[in-house]
Tab-separated table of C-alpha atoms in Angstrom:
chain	number	residue	atom	x	y	z
R	262	VAL	CA	-28.678	-22.677	-1.260
R	263	ARG	CA	-27.339	-22.445	-4.465
R	264	ILE	CA	-27.124	-18.825	-6.140
R	265	PRO	CA	-28.351	-18.359	-9.770
R	266	LEU	CA	-25.300	-17.064	-12.051
R	267	PRO	CA	-27.229	-13.840	-12.963
R	268	VAL	CA	-27.732	-12.930	-9.426
R	269	SER	CA	-23.842	-13.753	-8.560
R	270	ASN	CA	-22.672	-11.812	-11.276
R	271	ILE	CA	-24.874	-8.823	-10.288
R	272	LEU	CA	-23.397	-8.944	-6.213
R	273	TRP	CA	-19.945	-9.807	-7.750
R	274	GLU	CA	-19.924	-6.338	-9.812
R	275	HIS	CA	-21.621	-4.765	-6.755
R	276	CYS	CA	-19.166	-5.804	-4.417
R	277	ILE	CA	-16.010	-4.729	-6.823
R	278	ARG	CA	-17.397	-1.594	-7.691
R	279	LEU	CA	-17.488	-0.896	-3.750
R	280	ALA	CA	-13.746	-2.159	-3.798
R	281	ASN	CA	-12.731	0.136	-6.177
R	282	ARG	CA	-13.979	3.362	-5.197
R	283	THR	CA	-13.249	2.241	-1.386
R	284	LEU	CA	-9.883	2.389	-3.277
R	285	VAL	CA	-10.213	5.714	-4.306
R	286	GLU	CA	-11.331	7.270	-0.918
R	287	GLY	CA	-8.322	5.181	0.584
R	288	TYR	CA	-6.229	7.410	-1.846
R	289	ALA	CA	-7.743	10.075	-0.920
R	290	ASN	CA	-7.041	10.114	2.700
R	291	VAL	CA	-2.941	9.897	1.824
R	292	LYS	CA	-0.481	12.692	3.632
R	293	LYS	CA	2.108	12.574	1.940
R	294	CYS	CA	3.037	10.402	-0.903
R	295	SER	CA	6.238	10.021	-2.700
R	296	ASN	CA	7.155	8.304	-6.117
R	297	GLU	CA	8.116	5.213	-4.742
R	298	GLY	CA	4.279	5.393	-2.855
R	299	ARG	CA	2.769	6.208	-6.167
R	300	ALA	CA	4.208	3.362	-7.281
R	301	LEU	CA	3.210	0.819	-4.758
R	302	MET	CA	-0.724	2.359	-5.814
R	303	GLN	CA	-0.263	0.903	-9.219
R	304	LEU	CA	1.371	-2.270	-8.154
R	305	ASP	CA	-0.973	-2.548	-4.990
R	306	PHE	CA	-4.229	-2.229	-7.752
R	307	GLN	CA	-2.922	-4.442	-10.508
R	308	GLN	CA	-2.199	-7.609	-7.513
R	309	PHE	CA	-5.888	-6.768	-6.915
R	310	LEU	CA	-7.072	-7.195	-10.444
R	311	MET	CA	-5.292	-9.984	-11.064
R	312	LYS	CA	-7.028	-12.060	-8.094
R	313	LEU	CA	-10.610	-10.519	-9.048
R	314	GLU	CA	-9.411	-12.151	-12.338
R	315	LYS	CA	-9.245	-15.521	-10.773
R	316	LEU	CA	-12.218	-15.145	-8.854
R	317	THR	CA	-14.715	-14.009	-11.026
R	318	ASP	CA	-15.569	-14.425	-14.940
R	319	ILE	CA	-17.061	-10.606	-14.388
R	320	ARG	CA	-15.324	-8.434	-17.943
R	321	PRO	CA	-14.346	-5.773	-17.986
R	322	ILE	CA	-13.747	-5.341	-14.011
R	323	PRO	CA	-16.385	-2.369	-13.206
R	324	ASP	CA	-14.387	1.148	-12.030
R	325	LYS	CA	-11.106	-0.355	-13.007
R	326	GLU	CA	-10.757	2.715	-15.142
R	327	PHE	CA	-11.785	4.635	-12.591
R	328	VAL	CA	-9.129	3.690	-9.714
R	329	GLU	CA	-6.386	3.277	-12.662
R	330	THR	CA	-7.253	7.131	-13.695
R	331	TYR	CA	-6.878	8.803	-10.243
R	332	ILE	CA	-3.861	6.709	-9.648
R	333	LYS	CA	-2.209	8.028	-12.579
R	334	ALA	CA	-3.032	11.692	-11.770
R	335	TYR	CA	-0.556	11.748	-9.282
R	336	TYR	CA	2.124	11.918	-12.008
R	337	LEU	CA	0.640	15.159	-13.618
R	338	THR	CA	2.191	18.481	-14.019
R	339	GLU	CA	0.606	21.531	-12.809
R	340	ASN	CA	-0.863	22.607	-16.106
R	341	ASP	CA	-1.666	19.374	-16.967
R	342	MET	CA	-3.747	18.886	-13.119
R	343	GLU	CA	-5.697	21.711	-14.019
R	344	ARG	CA	-7.347	20.671	-17.535
R	345	TRP	CA	-7.824	17.228	-15.639
R	346	ILE	CA	-9.662	18.402	-13.031
R	347	LYS	CA	-12.467	20.327	-15.237
R	348	GLU	CA	-11.995	16.748	-17.761
R	349	HIS	CA	-12.687	14.597	-14.570
R	350	ARG	CA	-15.928	15.635	-12.632
R	351	GLU	CA	-16.620	11.839	-11.913
R	352	TYR	CA	-14.500	12.342	-8.175
R	353	SER	CA	-15.353	14.206	-5.336
R	354	THR	CA	-14.173	17.616	-3.925
R	355	LYS	CA	-12.416	15.918	-1.526
R	356	HIS	CA	-10.325	13.546	-4.137
R	357	LEU	CA	-9.218	16.371	-6.046
R	358	THR	CA	-8.441	18.529	-3.159
R	359	ASN	CA	-6.308	15.732	-2.113
R	360	LEU	CA	-4.190	15.264	-5.513
R	361	VAL	CA	-3.466	18.741	-6.020
R	362	ASN	CA	-2.476	19.325	-1.730
R	363	VAL	CA	-0.347	16.050	-2.286
R	364	CYS	CA	0.941	15.422	-5.612
R	365	LEU	CA	1.411	18.985	-6.419
R	366	GLY	CA	2.084	20.252	-2.702
R	367	SER	CA	5.397	20.463	-2.637
R	368	HIS	CA	5.970	21.579	-6.108
R	369	ILE	CA	4.229	24.181	-6.638
R	370	ASN	CA	3.640	27.830	-4.475
R	371	LYS	CA	0.227	29.443	-2.795
R	372	LYS	CA	-0.744	31.170	-6.074
R	373	SER	CA	-0.851	28.166	-8.024
R	374	ARG	CA	-2.245	25.681	-5.421
R	375	GLN	CA	-5.044	28.128	-4.733
R	376	LYS	CA	-6.029	28.496	-9.009
R	377	LEU	CA	-6.286	24.868	-8.586
R	378	LEU	CA	-8.027	24.983	-5.500
R	379	ALA	CA	-10.697	27.365	-6.855
R	380	ALA	CA	-11.164	25.441	-10.362
R	381	ILE	CA	-12.397	22.344	-7.756
R	382	ASP	CA	-14.459	24.631	-5.946
R	383	ASP	CA	-15.775	25.649	-9.653
R	384	ILE	CA	-16.778	22.192	-10.434
R	385	ASP	CA	-18.370	21.778	-7.575
R	386	ARG	CA	-20.244	24.677	-7.097
R	387	PRO	CA	-22.941	23.954	-9.844
R	388	LYS	CA	-23.806	20.657	-7.864
R	389	ARG	CA	-24.631	22.956	-4.530
């Protein structure tokens, strides 16, 4: 059975969106991450995008920025992280908490970590 192109594009879009959301969910489950690990996340995602561009004509790739922004957040400093958390409400509490614990975990003191986690909790509070 031939699938009409508009239907095929919708199916591809949903699959790509789900794959990108799954990548961020996987990155949010990371327990430790070195600088090399962060670079590999970016490299893996670029490889994924290259393969997708060969498989489908859908442009722009759905949720591409969602994944790229999350990976780049691993490089933020403590001061930038608080601002980033407040600006990026599209990520779940789990995603944000992992960034604080894994990215800055060994680089900040307990008080600073609690401050960032409180900022995440403040953002999450209106949702409840």
